[in-house]
């Protein structure tokens, strides 16, 4: 039954919707945590340490954090695979262009695929930069996330990569949230306006919230 559901277009869209909402919940929590950087070094570093001790003593050190990471990896892979397979299915169903052009879709809709690719590449870079320190500018210091964040956003390319990815994220959420609601049956003629407004507000708040950190470092508010 699971294979039958997965092989269907509706099944793949449902997987995309659910995995997308899981990632959206994480992004909201992640943004709120990021904004703690404006309260100073001690507050931000304490927050980073707390993430590793959530659930103690029932959960061992970092177990909760690793559980969250596993869920996120599963969500990202499921989202990407279903998106790719749906895209290939769409191309096979319509190998040639329409004779008459359809009404142009919104910018976010037309860039969903490339936006997803950009975000996928950004996730890899972000982990290598601030989690493993592999591509981190300067000296990466484990246990000192405040200083690591300041180091990253003290470089022009760190700011450029991060802000470009956040803008792509905003566009992705703006269309993706509304699309997920339609897939999961929450949309209707009376609720569409509210859902689109919610999608726009979420996209705007997340974009502003994430961009605030590099802007804070660039302007010296965070230093």
Backbone as a chain_set.jsonl record, in Angstrom:
{"seq": "XXXXXXXXXXXXXXXXXXXXXXXXXXXXXXXXXXXXXXXXXXXXXXXXXXXXXXXXXXXXXXXXXXXXXXXXXXXXXXXXXXXXXXXXXXXXXXXXXXXXXXXXXXXXXXXXXXXXXXXXXXXXXXXXXXXXXXXXXXXXXXXXXXXXXXXXXXXXXXXXXXXXXXXXXXXXXXXXXXXXXXXXXXXXXXXXXXXXXXXXXXXXXXXXXXXXXXXXXXXXXXX", "coords": {"N": [[0.819, -1.204, 0.0], [1.935, 1.203, 0.798], [3.859, 1.547, -1.206], [2.222, 1.823, -3.429], [0.89, 4.209, -2.855], [3.109, 5.956, -2.817], [3.968, 5.789, -5.466], [2.004, 7.136, -6.821], [0.905, 10.31, -8.167], [-0.502, 11.993, -6.443], [0.292, 10.915, -3.995], [3.055, 11.519, -3.938], [2.913, 14.316, -3.949], [1.689, 14.697, -1.512], [3.657, 13.755, 0.245], [5.581, 15.684, -0.276], [4.235, 17.945, 0.714], [3.852, 17.38, 3.483], [6.503, 16.944, 4.395], [7.538, 19.426, 3.764], [6.12, 21.106, 5.532], [7.101, 20.152, 7.954], [9.768, 21.0, 7.788], [9.282, 23.735, 7.697], [8.288, 24.293, 10.269], [10.606, 23.78, 11.712], [12.235, 25.831, 10.689], [10.999, 28.152, 11.662], [11.446, 27.852, 14.433], [14.239, 27.798, 14.375], [14.862, 30.347, 13.391], [13.921, 31.974, 15.496], [15.69, 31.156, 17.493], [18.115, 32.016, 16.327], [17.859, 34.793, 16.508], [18.512, 35.322, 19.092], [21.082, 36.088, 19.169], [21.265, 38.801, 19.227], [21.102, 39.439, 21.853], [23.506, 39.17, 22.993], [26.798, 37.665, 23.598], [26.955, 35.709, 25.714], [24.263, 34.93, 26.076], [23.594, 33.83, 23.55], [25.501, 31.77, 23.198], [24.836, 30.205, 25.393], [22.295, 29.37, 24.674], [22.945, 27.75, 22.447], [24.344, 25.736, 23.761], [22.297, 24.728, 25.358], [20.655, 23.494, 23.464], [21.941, 21.102, 23.111], [21.514, 19.783, 25.428], [18.87, 19.305, 25.791], [16.151, 17.563, 27.114], [17.565, 16.112, 29.001], [17.665, 14.524, 32.239], [16.669, 12.289, 30.971], [17.103, 11.963, 28.211], [20.22, 11.363, 26.643], [23.254, 13.372, 26.437], [23.102, 15.487, 23.67], [21.424, 13.728, 22.301], [18.723, 14.425, 21.732], [19.135, 16.539, 19.982], [20.39, 15.205, 17.859], [18.312, 13.543, 17.122], [16.485, 15.406, 16.125], [17.993, 16.268, 13.949], [18.087, 13.94, 12.371], [15.36, 13.634, 11.705], [15.041, 15.958, 10.2], [16.818, 15.488, 8.063], [15.578, 13.283, 6.84], [13.188, 14.548, 6.103], [14.123, 16.513, 4.298], [15.326, 14.927, 2.273], [13.105, 13.382, 1.444], [11.448, 15.433, 0.498], [13.007, 16.541, -1.578], [13.406, 14.341, -3.318], [10.765, 13.592, -4.019], [9.97, 15.981, -5.236], [11.739, 16.085, -7.432], [11.016, 13.739, -8.838], [8.343, 14.274, -9.447], [8.708, 16.458, -11.091], [10.084, 15.282, -13.268], [8.104, 13.547, -14.112], [6.181, 15.342, -14.955], [7.483, 16.522, -17.124], [7.725, 14.333, -18.852], [5.044, 13.885, -19.398], [4.406, 16.118, -20.816], [6.168, 16.639, -23.253], [6.631, 18.519, -25.28], [6.337, 22.06, -25.884], [3.445, 24.111, -25.176], [1.275, 25.205, -27.832], [-0.145, 27.571, -27.623], [0.645, 30.041, -25.342], [0.369, 29.7, -21.835], [-1.166, 31.641, -19.215], [1.174, 33.618, -17.495], [2.778, 32.291, -14.689], [3.176, 33.166, -11.183], [6.196, 34.77, -9.962], [7.434, 33.366, -7.861], [6.33, 30.815, -8.219], [7.325, 30.072, -10.733], [10.003, 29.842, -10.173], [10.36, 27.834, -8.356], [11.651, 25.322, -8.691], [14.396, 25.932, -9.279], [14.856, 27.422, -7.024], [14.694, 25.467, -5.058], [16.973, 23.946, -5.66], [18.986, 25.835, -5.158], [18.612, 26.206, -2.401], [19.189, 23.631, -1.482], [21.956, 23.414, -2.072], [22.834, 25.489, -0.463], [22.263, 24.528, 2.126], [24.166, 22.505, 2.408], [26.536, 24.049, 2.315], [26.119, 25.698, 4.551], [26.132, 23.887, 6.704], [28.774, 22.911, 6.497], [30.067, 25.234, 7.079], [29.167, 26.397, 9.644], [28.671, 24.225, 11.317], [30.437, 21.959, 11.038], [32.704, 23.386, 10.472], [34.372, 23.2, 8.314], [34.578, 24.821, 5.956], [34.769, 27.218, 7.116], [35.451, 30.683, 7.539], [38.495, 31.975, 8.781], [39.4, 31.007, 12.143], [37.648, 28.293, 13.184], [35.808, 27.746, 16.117], [34.855, 25.335, 18.239], [31.987, 25.174, 20.273], [31.758, 27.878, 20.556], [29.633, 29.465, 19.221], [28.689, 32.096, 18.808], [30.944, 33.71, 18.138], [31.727, 32.345, 15.853], [29.579, 32.808, 14.097], [29.792, 35.586, 13.807], [32.281, 35.709, 12.552], [31.707, 34.467, 10.061], [29.827, 36.245, 8.888], [31.334, 38.447, 8.641], [32.585, 38.459, 6.321], [32.377, 39.234, 2.835], [31.454, 37.338, 1.021], [30.25, 35.446, 2.646], [28.017, 36.836, 3.592], [26.756, 37.352, 1.121], [26.128, 34.781, 0.067], [24.451, 33.783, 2.092], [22.325, 35.68, 2.297], [21.282, 35.588, -0.316], [20.363, 32.94, -0.354], [18.42, 33.061, 1.666], [16.553, 34.82, 0.538], [15.72, 33.25, -1.604], [14.573, 31.241, -0.1], [12.403, 32.606, 1.068], [10.755, 33.079, -1.178], [10.249, 30.448, -1.859], [8.803, 29.48, 0.344], [6.607, 31.156, 0.241], [5.128, 30.318, -1.984], [5.114, 27.556, -1.543], [3.833, 27.0, 0.942], [1.123, 27.644, 0.528], [0.592, 25.895, -1.583], [1.005, 23.422, -0.307], [-1.099, 23.45, 1.496], [-3.258, 23.239, -0.246], [-2.795, 20.692, -1.307], [-3.122, 19.071, 0.956], [-5.758, 19.343, 1.419], [-6.733, 21.557, 2.781], [-7.368, 23.88, 1.567], [-9.822, 26.076, 0.141], [-12.477, 27.828, -1.556], [-13.305, 29.85, 0.126], [-11.281, 29.965, 1.993], [-8.907, 30.44, 0.663], [-7.86, 33.066, 0.346], [-7.098, 33.733, 2.97], [-5.179, 31.746, 3.414], [-3.244, 32.401, 1.49], [-2.51, 34.908, 2.419], [-1.432, 34.197, 4.9], [0.733, 32.664, 4.005], [2.246, 34.652, 2.712], [2.838, 36.342, 4.883], [4.29, 34.62, 6.584], [6.495, 34.043, 4.915], [7.606, 36.606, 4.654], [8.217, 37.316, 7.348], [10.042, 35.281, 8.074], [12.065, 35.748, 6.205], [12.92, 38.369, 6.884], [13.649, 37.888, 9.566], [15.799, 36.009, 9.349], [17.616, 37.398, 7.687], [18.229, 39.503, 9.32], [20.341, 38.812, 11.025], [22.934, 38.635, 9.527], [22.877, 41.299, 8.641], [22.927, 42.621, 11.077], [25.536, 42.003, 11.908], [27.031, 43.191, 9.841], [26.445, 45.896, 10.232], [27.494, 46.388, 12.675], [25.994, 46.104, 14.954], [25.904, 43.591, 16.017], [28.756, 42.257, 17.245]], "CA": [[0.0, 0.0, 0.0], [2.829, 2.359, 0.86], [4.48, 1.702, -2.531], [1.172, 2.312, -4.327], [0.699, 5.63, -2.536], [4.301, 6.688, -3.237], [4.047, 5.815, -6.927], [0.98, 8.027, -7.37], [1.206, 11.743, -8.135], [-1.075, 12.53, -5.204], [1.143, 10.463, -2.899], [4.295, 12.299, -3.947], [2.585, 15.681, -3.53], [1.42, 14.649, -0.068], [4.965, 13.66, 0.89], [6.178, 17.018, -0.389], [3.53, 18.872, 1.594], [4.124, 17.064, 4.894], [7.928, 17.2, 4.662], [7.715, 20.873, 3.708], [5.606, 21.684, 6.772], [8.055, 19.789, 9.013], [10.905, 21.915, 7.657], [8.82, 25.081, 8.022], [8.26, 24.382, 11.736], [11.994, 23.893, 12.15], [12.741, 27.147, 10.31], [10.464, 29.136, 12.605], [12.193, 27.684, 15.685], [15.633, 28.151, 14.1], [14.928, 31.8, 13.286], [13.788, 32.531, 16.85], [16.96, 30.901, 18.161], [19.141, 32.883, 15.734], [17.692, 36.175, 16.949], [19.108, 35.461, 20.425], [22.414, 36.658, 19.015], [21.179, 40.23, 19.534], [21.13, 39.597, 23.309], [24.879, 39.084, 23.461], [27.575, 36.431, 23.481], [26.601, 34.721, 26.721], [22.91, 34.438, 25.813], [23.59, 33.01, 22.34], [26.268, 30.556, 23.456], [24.054, 29.395, 26.333], [21.227, 28.758, 23.868], [23.555, 26.683, 21.653], [24.637, 24.638, 24.689], [21.002, 24.17, 25.78], [20.179, 22.601, 22.409], [22.603, 19.808, 23.262], [21.132, 19.161, 26.702], [17.41, 19.178, 25.841], [15.674, 16.228, 27.458], [18.33, 15.474, 30.066], [18.563, 13.363, 32.12], [16.054, 11.172, 30.245], [17.875, 11.839, 26.975], [21.65, 11.581, 26.826], [23.781, 14.601, 25.841], [22.986, 15.642, 22.207], [20.518, 12.77, 21.668], [17.57, 15.143, 21.183], [19.618, 17.296, 18.825], [20.599, 14.268, 16.756], [16.984, 13.09, 16.691], [15.974, 16.488, 15.275], [18.768, 16.247, 12.705], [17.646, 12.786, 11.577], [14.033, 13.972, 11.173], [15.232, 16.974, 9.158], [17.44, 14.846, 6.893], [14.521, 12.5, 6.199], [12.256, 15.504, 5.484], [14.788, 17.143, 3.145], [15.482, 13.916, 1.219], [11.764, 13.064, 0.934], [10.983, 16.608, -0.24], [13.788, 16.684, -2.802], [13.151, 13.195, -4.21], [9.404, 13.696, -4.556], [9.947, 17.132, -6.144], [12.439, 15.695, -8.652], [10.23, 12.746, -9.571], [7.167, 14.955, -9.983], [9.182, 17.285, -12.199], [10.347, 14.396, -14.4], [6.801, 13.041, -14.565], [5.533, 16.45, -15.661], [8.176, 16.688, -18.402], [7.356, 13.2, -19.71], [3.647, 14.035, -19.792], [4.297, 17.235, -21.752], [7.518, 16.784, -23.792], [6.737, 19.694, -26.139], [5.684, 23.237, -25.336], [2.113, 24.42, -25.681], [1.227, 26.118, -28.972], [-0.559, 28.844, -27.041], [1.227, 30.229, -24.024], [-0.549, 29.861, -20.722], [-0.934, 32.845, -18.422], [2.409, 33.461, -16.736], [2.616, 32.053, -13.259], [3.897, 34.1, -10.351], [7.642, 34.599, -9.961], [7.786, 32.293, -6.923], [5.936, 29.539, -8.811], [8.223, 29.753, -11.843], [11.371, 29.616, -9.708], [10.364, 26.844, -7.281], [12.635, 24.269, -8.926], [15.735, 26.472, -9.084], [14.938, 27.807, -5.624], [14.987, 24.256, -4.303], [18.378, 23.598, -5.899], [19.787, 26.825, -4.425], [18.499, 25.917, -0.968], [19.913, 22.393, -1.226], [23.382, 23.736, -2.053], [23.081, 26.337, 0.701], [22.255, 23.689, 3.33], [25.486, 21.854, 2.47], [27.521, 25.081, 2.67], [25.811, 26.174, 5.906], [26.61, 22.871, 7.632], [30.231, 22.913, 6.436], [30.552, 26.498, 7.628], [28.896, 26.662, 11.051], [28.535, 23.0, 12.123], [31.706, 21.225, 11.026], [33.805, 24.345, 10.382], [35.238, 22.82, 7.193], [34.811, 25.956, 5.052], [34.578, 28.426, 7.924], [36.532, 31.668, 7.403], [39.184, 32.178, 10.054], [39.527, 29.825, 12.984], [36.394, 27.793, 13.752], [35.959, 27.354, 17.512], [33.735, 24.534, 18.719], [31.468, 25.669, 21.548], [31.68, 29.334, 20.538], [28.847, 29.79, 18.024], [28.567, 33.548, 18.6], [32.108, 34.175, 17.406], [31.715, 31.711, 14.529], [28.603, 33.527, 13.271], [30.377, 36.895, 13.494], [33.341, 35.48, 11.565], [31.103, 34.188, 8.754], [29.177, 37.424, 8.323], [32.316, 39.522, 8.488], [33.104, 38.316, 4.955], [31.371, 39.631, 1.839], [30.845, 36.156, 0.387], [29.361, 34.829, 3.621], [26.769, 37.598, 3.539], [26.125, 37.202, -0.196], [25.56, 33.437, -0.034], [23.374, 33.629, 3.072], [21.177, 36.527, 1.94], [20.696, 35.034, -1.547], [19.628, 31.724, 0.016], [17.236, 33.451, 2.445], [15.575, 35.361, -0.419], [15.158, 32.078, -2.3], [13.725, 30.57, 0.887], [11.163, 33.364, 1.189], [9.932, 32.798, -2.351], [9.865, 29.033, -1.787], [7.759, 29.353, 1.363], [5.43, 31.914, -0.206], [4.331, 29.451, -2.855], [5.037, 26.195, -1.03], [2.854, 26.871, 2.024], [-0.219, 27.633, -0.078], [0.493, 24.663, -2.359], [0.865, 22.314, 0.646], [-2.46, 23.511, 2.036], [-4.15, 22.706, -1.273], [-2.558, 19.247, -1.397], [-3.64, 18.403, 2.15], [-7.207, 19.54, 1.486], [-7.123, 22.675, 3.649], [-7.779, 25.014, 0.744], [-11.187, 26.18, -0.367], [-12.731, 29.147, -2.124], [-13.438, 30.833, 1.212], [-10.057, 30.041, 2.795], [-7.727, 30.688, -0.156], [-7.283, 34.382, 0.621], [-6.435, 33.657, 4.278], [-3.99, 30.917, 3.271], [-2.244, 33.164, 0.749], [-2.027, 35.948, 3.322], [-0.573, 33.518, 5.867], [1.968, 32.306, 3.299], [3.007, 35.884, 2.499], [3.324, 36.827, 6.182], [5.337, 33.7, 7.012], [7.67, 34.246, 4.062], [8.185, 37.909, 4.983], [8.789, 37.274, 8.694], [11.229, 34.429, 8.065], [13.11, 36.437, 5.442], [13.436, 39.465, 7.717], [14.293, 37.321, 10.739], [17.087, 35.414, 9.017], [18.511, 38.425, 7.143], [18.594, 40.424, 10.402], [21.616, 38.424, 11.637], [24.075, 39.192, 8.788], [22.783, 42.756, 8.636], [23.383, 43.05, 12.394], [27.002, 41.924, 11.936], [27.556, 44.185, 8.911], [26.256, 47.251, 10.76], [28.177, 46.51, 13.948], [25.084, 45.873, 16.085], [26.449, 42.345, 16.555], [30.205, 42.313, 16.999]], "C": [[0.86, 1.265, 0.0], [3.463, 2.625, -0.503], [3.469, 2.262, -3.525], [0.938, 3.802, -4.124], [1.877, 6.451, -3.044], [4.383, 6.816, -4.753], [3.031, 6.764, -7.557], [1.413, 9.481, -7.262], [0.698, 12.373, -6.849], [-0.211, 12.156, -4.008], [2.417, 11.274, -2.8], [4.034, 13.746, -3.51], [2.295, 15.742, -2.035], [2.717, 14.569, 0.723], [5.661, 15.016, 0.854], [5.555, 17.993, 0.593], [3.89, 18.637, 3.058], [5.58, 17.36, 5.245], [8.217, 18.699, 4.641], [7.243, 21.554, 4.98], [6.514, 21.358, 7.957], [9.246, 20.749, 8.987], [10.516, 23.345, 8.013], [8.773, 25.289, 9.537], [9.677, 24.532, 12.287], [12.545, 25.29, 11.858], [12.253, 28.245, 11.255], [11.24, 29.073, 13.921], [13.648, 28.128, 15.516], [15.803, 29.67, 14.016], [14.862, 32.456, 14.664], [15.093, 32.337, 17.632], [18.069, 31.8, 17.641], [19.075, 34.305, 16.277], [18.223, 36.407, 18.362], [20.501, 36.071, 20.354], [22.434, 38.147, 19.353], [21.186, 40.5, 21.039], [22.523, 39.368, 23.88], [25.492, 37.696, 23.383], [27.099, 35.343, 24.435], [25.236, 34.096, 26.446], [22.898, 33.469, 24.63], [24.341, 31.697, 22.558], [25.542, 29.627, 24.425], [22.925, 28.672, 25.596], [21.773, 27.575, 23.063], [23.882, 25.477, 22.537], [23.345, 23.941, 25.122], [20.458, 23.195, 24.75], [20.756, 21.19, 22.556], [22.208, 19.086, 24.541], [19.619, 18.996, 26.847], [17.025, 17.731, 26.154], [16.448, 15.522, 28.54], [17.545, 15.537, 31.381], [17.955, 12.184, 31.367], [16.79, 10.905, 28.945], [19.337, 12.13, 27.27], [22.055, 12.887, 26.12], [23.765, 14.516, 24.309], [22.035, 14.65, 21.548], [19.32, 13.468, 21.031], [17.965, 15.915, 19.931], [19.823, 16.384, 17.626], [19.274, 13.704, 16.233], [16.353, 14.126, 15.754], [16.688, 16.475, 13.924], [18.323, 15.112, 11.788], [16.29, 13.067, 10.93], [14.17, 14.969, 10.034], [15.851, 16.376, 7.893], [16.401, 14.043, 6.119], [13.554, 13.422, 5.46], [12.851, 16.127, 4.225], [14.901, 16.158, 1.982], [14.123, 13.579, 0.597], [11.233, 14.2, 0.07], [11.685, 16.717, -1.592], [13.485, 15.57, -3.803], [11.766, 13.294, -4.83], [9.292, 14.86, -5.535], [10.595, 16.776, -7.478], [11.594, 14.733, -9.488], [8.958, 13.355, -10.161], [7.541, 15.82, -11.179], [9.435, 16.442, -13.443], [9.044, 13.849, -14.984], [6.069, 14.107, -15.376], [6.154, 16.652, -17.046], [7.808, 15.563, -19.37], [5.92, 13.324, -20.214], [3.466, 15.142, -20.82], [5.679, 17.526, -22.334], [7.708, 18.005, -24.678], [5.948, 20.844, -25.532], [4.293, 23.421, -25.932], [2.209, 25.37, -26.873], [0.843, 27.501, -28.488], [-0.001, 28.939, -25.629], [0.148, 30.374, -22.965], [-0.223, 31.171, -20.006], [0.274, 32.622, -17.537], [2.127, 33.282, -15.257], [3.412, 33.082, -12.481], [5.384, 33.786, -10.333], [8.064, 33.451, -9.052], [7.469, 30.926, -7.513], [6.93, 29.115, -9.883], [9.646, 29.45, -11.398], [11.453, 28.573, -8.598], [11.471, 25.804, -7.464], [14.05, 24.776, -8.674], [15.932, 26.922, -7.642], [15.284, 26.625, -4.751], [16.438, 23.83, -4.441], [19.294, 24.539, -5.116], [19.784, 26.521, -2.932], [19.25, 24.632, -0.603], [21.414, 22.63, -1.134], [23.738, 24.575, -0.829], [23.143, 25.517, 1.988], [23.617, 23.017, 3.51], [26.536, 22.86, 2.93], [27.349, 25.529, 4.123], [26.316, 25.184, 6.963], [28.139, 22.854, 7.672], [30.83, 24.165, 7.058], [30.392, 26.561, 9.15], [28.685, 25.414, 11.923], [29.846, 22.235, 12.192], [32.92, 22.158, 10.975], [34.74, 24.105, 9.217], [35.573, 23.997, 6.283], [34.668, 27.28, 5.803], [35.746, 29.395, 7.739], [37.196, 31.914, 8.758], [39.27, 30.884, 10.841], [38.208, 29.424, 13.613], [36.651, 27.302, 15.169], [34.713, 26.618, 17.979], [33.294, 25.042, 20.087], [31.383, 27.174, 21.636], [30.911, 29.8, 19.299], [28.721, 31.284, 17.755], [29.722, 34.059, 17.748], [32.154, 33.586, 15.998], [30.757, 32.421, 13.582], [29.16, 34.881, 12.85], [31.467, 36.75, 12.44], [32.769, 35.29, 10.162], [30.555, 35.457, 8.108], [30.069, 38.659, 8.321], [32.978, 39.447, 7.116], [32.001, 38.651, 3.961], [30.672, 38.413, 1.244], [29.933, 35.41, 1.355], [28.005, 35.501, 3.638], [26.023, 37.36, 2.237], [25.431, 35.845, -0.328], [24.335, 33.308, 0.86], [22.139, 34.426, 2.668], [20.498, 36.022, 0.671], [19.854, 33.807, -1.233], [18.352, 32.07, 0.782], [16.159, 34.041, 1.533], [14.916, 34.226, -1.204], [14.216, 31.318, -1.377], [12.378, 31.276, 1.021], [10.218, 33.095, 0.034], [9.402, 31.365, -2.317], [8.707, 28.838, -0.804], [6.474, 30.021, 0.899], [4.536, 31.069, -1.095], [4.081, 28.086, -2.226], [3.989, 26.009, 0.052], [1.441, 26.767, 1.47], [-0.427, 26.326, -0.855], [0.294, 23.455, -1.446], [-0.546, 22.274, 1.218], [-3.462, 22.944, 1.037], [-4.028, 21.183, -1.356], [-3.198, 18.497, -0.238], [-5.128, 18.662, 2.376], [-7.667, 20.674, 2.371], [-7.638, 23.865, 2.854], [-9.236, 24.933, 0.317], [-11.384, 27.596, -0.881], [-12.784, 30.222, -1.027], [-12.146, 31.004, 2.009], [-8.821, 30.413, 1.991], [-7.065, 32.028, 0.163], [-6.524, 34.369, 1.947], [-5.148, 32.843, 4.191], [-2.88, 31.663, 2.531], [-1.661, 34.278, 1.608], [-1.073, 35.363, 4.351], [0.768, 33.158, 5.24], [2.851, 33.532, 3.106], [3.622, 36.395, 3.794], [4.465, 35.944, 6.693], [6.629, 33.927, 6.229], [8.376, 35.547, 4.426], [8.883, 37.878, 6.342], [10.07, 36.437, 8.739], [12.383, 35.089, 7.31], [13.747, 37.536, 6.278], [14.213, 38.915, 8.916], [15.661, 36.743, 10.457], [18.085, 36.452, 8.503], [19.004, 39.369, 8.241], [19.966, 40.1, 10.993], [22.816, 38.937, 10.838], [24.057, 40.715, 8.73], [23.281, 43.324, 9.976], [24.899, 43.022, 12.503], [27.603, 42.998, 11.039], [27.488, 45.601, 9.46], [26.93, 47.448, 12.123], [27.297, 46.345, 15.164], [25.5, 44.588, 16.793], [27.928, 42.334, 16.238], [30.956, 41.572, 18.088]], "O": [[0.569, 2.246, -0.685], [3.595, 3.777, -0.916], [3.819, 3.086, -4.371], [0.805, 4.561, -5.084], [1.685, 7.516, -3.631], [4.822, 7.845, -5.265], [3.188, 7.154, -8.714], [2.19, 9.843, -6.379], [1.384, 13.191, -6.237], [-0.001, 12.971, -3.109], [2.82, 11.675, -1.708], [4.84, 14.332, -2.787], [2.62, 16.728, -1.374], [2.866, 15.233, 1.749], [6.258, 15.441, 1.843], [6.259, 18.776, 1.232], [4.197, 19.58, 3.787], [5.857, 17.963, 6.282], [9.045, 19.186, 5.411], [7.893, 22.482, 5.461], [6.682, 22.18, 8.859], [9.677, 21.248, 10.026], [11.326, 24.088, 8.568], [9.174, 26.343, 10.031], [9.916, 25.311, 13.21], [13.245, 25.867, 12.691], [13.005, 29.155, 11.602], [11.643, 30.103, 14.462], [14.219, 28.757, 16.407], [16.787, 30.213, 14.518], [15.632, 33.366, 14.971], [15.542, 33.237, 18.34], [18.88, 32.298, 18.423], [20.105, 34.947, 16.483], [18.37, 37.552, 18.789], [21.038, 36.521, 21.367], [23.474, 38.695, 19.719], [21.267, 41.654, 21.46], [22.71, 39.37, 25.096], [24.811, 36.7, 23.139], [26.868, 34.204, 24.029], [25.067, 32.883, 26.567], [22.268, 32.413, 24.696], [23.872, 30.636, 22.149], [25.623, 28.406, 24.296], [22.641, 27.506, 25.867], [21.141, 26.52, 23.003], [23.718, 24.333, 22.115], [23.302, 22.716, 25.239], [19.865, 22.179, 25.111], [20.123, 20.208, 22.166], [22.53, 17.911, 24.72], [19.138, 18.593, 27.906], [17.522, 16.797, 25.526], [16.051, 14.439, 28.971], [16.828, 16.509, 31.615], [18.635, 11.183, 31.14], [17.07, 9.754, 28.611], [19.657, 13.03, 28.046], [21.298, 13.43, 25.316], [24.337, 13.596, 23.725], [21.849, 14.716, 20.333], [18.939, 13.138, 19.908], [17.228, 15.943, 18.946], [19.472, 16.744, 16.502], [19.139, 13.423, 15.042], [15.767, 13.777, 14.729], [16.058, 16.65, 12.881], [18.198, 15.296, 10.577], [16.088, 12.775, 9.751], [13.493, 14.843, 9.014], [15.452, 16.721, 6.78], [16.345, 14.111, 4.891], [13.145, 13.13, 4.336], [12.171, 16.253, 3.207], [14.608, 16.508, 0.839], [13.998, 13.5, -0.625], [10.632, 13.956, -0.976], [11.048, 16.953, -2.619], [13.326, 15.828, -4.996], [11.61, 13.101, -6.036], [8.602, 14.753, -6.549], [10.069, 17.122, -8.536], [11.474, 14.897, -10.703], [8.548, 12.985, -11.261], [6.795, 15.907, -12.154], [9.051, 16.83, -14.547], [8.907, 13.708, -16.199], [5.413, 13.797, -16.371], [5.448, 16.917, -18.018], [7.604, 15.803, -20.56], [5.617, 12.912, -21.333], [2.513, 15.13, -21.6], [6.306, 18.523, -21.976], [8.832, 18.488, -24.82], [5.01, 20.631, -24.764], [4.002, 22.956, -27.033], [3.093, 26.225, -26.931], [1.441, 28.496, -28.9], [-0.161, 28.022, -24.823], [-0.849, 31.069, -23.159], [0.86, 31.732, -20.174], [0.401, 31.576, -16.901], [1.345, 34.02, -14.658], [4.236, 33.794, -13.055], [5.791, 32.669, -10.651], [8.935, 32.657, -9.408], [8.237, 29.98, -7.338], [7.332, 27.953, -9.944], [10.419, 28.866, -12.156], [12.497, 28.434, -7.961], [12.151, 25.445, -6.503], [14.821, 24.145, -7.951], [17.031, 26.821, -7.097], [16.071, 26.747, -3.812], [17.065, 23.406, -3.471], [20.257, 24.099, -4.488], [20.825, 26.573, -2.278], [19.871, 24.551, 0.457], [22.074, 22.114, -0.232], [24.801, 24.402, -0.232], [23.983, 25.781, 2.849], [24.154, 22.964, 4.617], [27.331, 22.569, 3.823], [28.333, 25.714, 4.838], [26.86, 25.589, 7.99], [28.733, 22.79, 8.748], [31.974, 24.151, 7.511], [31.374, 26.757, 9.867], [28.537, 25.533, 13.139], [30.315, 21.899, 13.279], [34.02, 21.781, 11.379], [35.794, 24.734, 9.131], [36.725, 24.158, 5.881], [34.47, 28.331, 5.193], [36.904, 28.98, 7.776], [36.508, 32.046, 9.77], [39.218, 29.795, 10.27], [37.695, 30.13, 14.482], [37.587, 26.54, 15.408], [33.641, 27.211, 18.099], [34.125, 25.307, 20.956], [30.981, 27.711, 22.669], [31.48, 30.456, 18.427], [28.652, 31.698, 16.598], [29.51, 34.755, 16.755], [32.574, 34.259, 15.057], [31.071, 32.618, 12.408], [29.027, 35.285, 11.694], [31.566, 37.575, 11.532], [33.267, 35.867, 9.195], [30.789, 35.712, 6.926], [29.618, 39.769, 8.037], [33.83, 40.272, 6.787], [30.827, 38.382, 4.216], [29.467, 38.435, 0.993], [28.948, 34.804, 0.933], [26.97, 34.837, 3.693], [24.804, 37.186, 2.238], [24.289, 35.767, -0.78], [23.303, 32.785, 0.438], [21.027, 33.901, 2.695], [19.27, 36.026, 0.586], [18.761, 33.643, -1.776], [17.315, 31.441, 0.57], [14.973, 33.785, 1.738], [13.707, 34.24, -1.437], [13.183, 30.812, -1.816], [11.335, 30.625, 1.082], [9.019, 32.904, 0.237], [8.26, 31.102, -2.694], [7.751, 28.118, -1.093], [5.38, 29.509, 1.137], [3.312, 31.106, -0.963], [2.994, 27.522, -2.348], [3.32, 24.977, 0.089], [0.66, 25.911, 1.886], [-1.5, 25.726, -0.789], [-0.491, 22.561, -1.763], [-1.121, 21.201, 1.403], [-4.404, 22.251, 1.422], [-5.03, 20.475, -1.462], [-3.752, 17.414, -0.425], [-5.69, 18.254, 3.392], [-8.852, 20.767, 2.691], [-8.275, 24.759, 3.411], [-9.797, 23.848, 0.158], [-10.54, 28.464, -0.657], [-12.357, 31.357, -1.237], [-11.927, 32.046, 2.627], [-7.773, 30.678, 2.581], [-5.839, 32.11, 0.24], [-5.432, 34.927, 2.042], [-4.144, 33.194, 4.811], [-1.711, 31.568, 2.903], [-0.466, 34.562, 1.539], [-0.033, 35.95, 4.648], [1.815, 33.325, 5.864], [4.063, 33.466, 3.311], [4.774, 36.827, 3.817], [5.481, 36.447, 7.174], [7.714, 33.994, 6.806], [9.604, 35.589, 4.499], [10.009, 38.359, 6.475], [11.057, 36.831, 9.361], [13.538, 34.999, 7.727], [14.972, 37.623, 6.371], [15.293, 39.407, 9.245], [16.593, 36.954, 11.232], [19.267, 36.395, 8.842], [20.072, 39.967, 8.112], [20.683, 41.006, 11.417], [23.66, 39.624, 11.413], [25.111, 41.35, 8.765], [23.956, 44.352, 10.017], [25.494, 43.908, 13.117], [28.575, 43.65, 11.421], [28.368, 46.418, 9.189], [26.93, 48.555, 12.66], [27.781, 46.432, 16.292], [25.454, 44.506, 18.021], [28.31, 42.397, 15.07], [32.185, 41.507, 18.056]]}, "num_chains": 1, "name": "protein.A"}
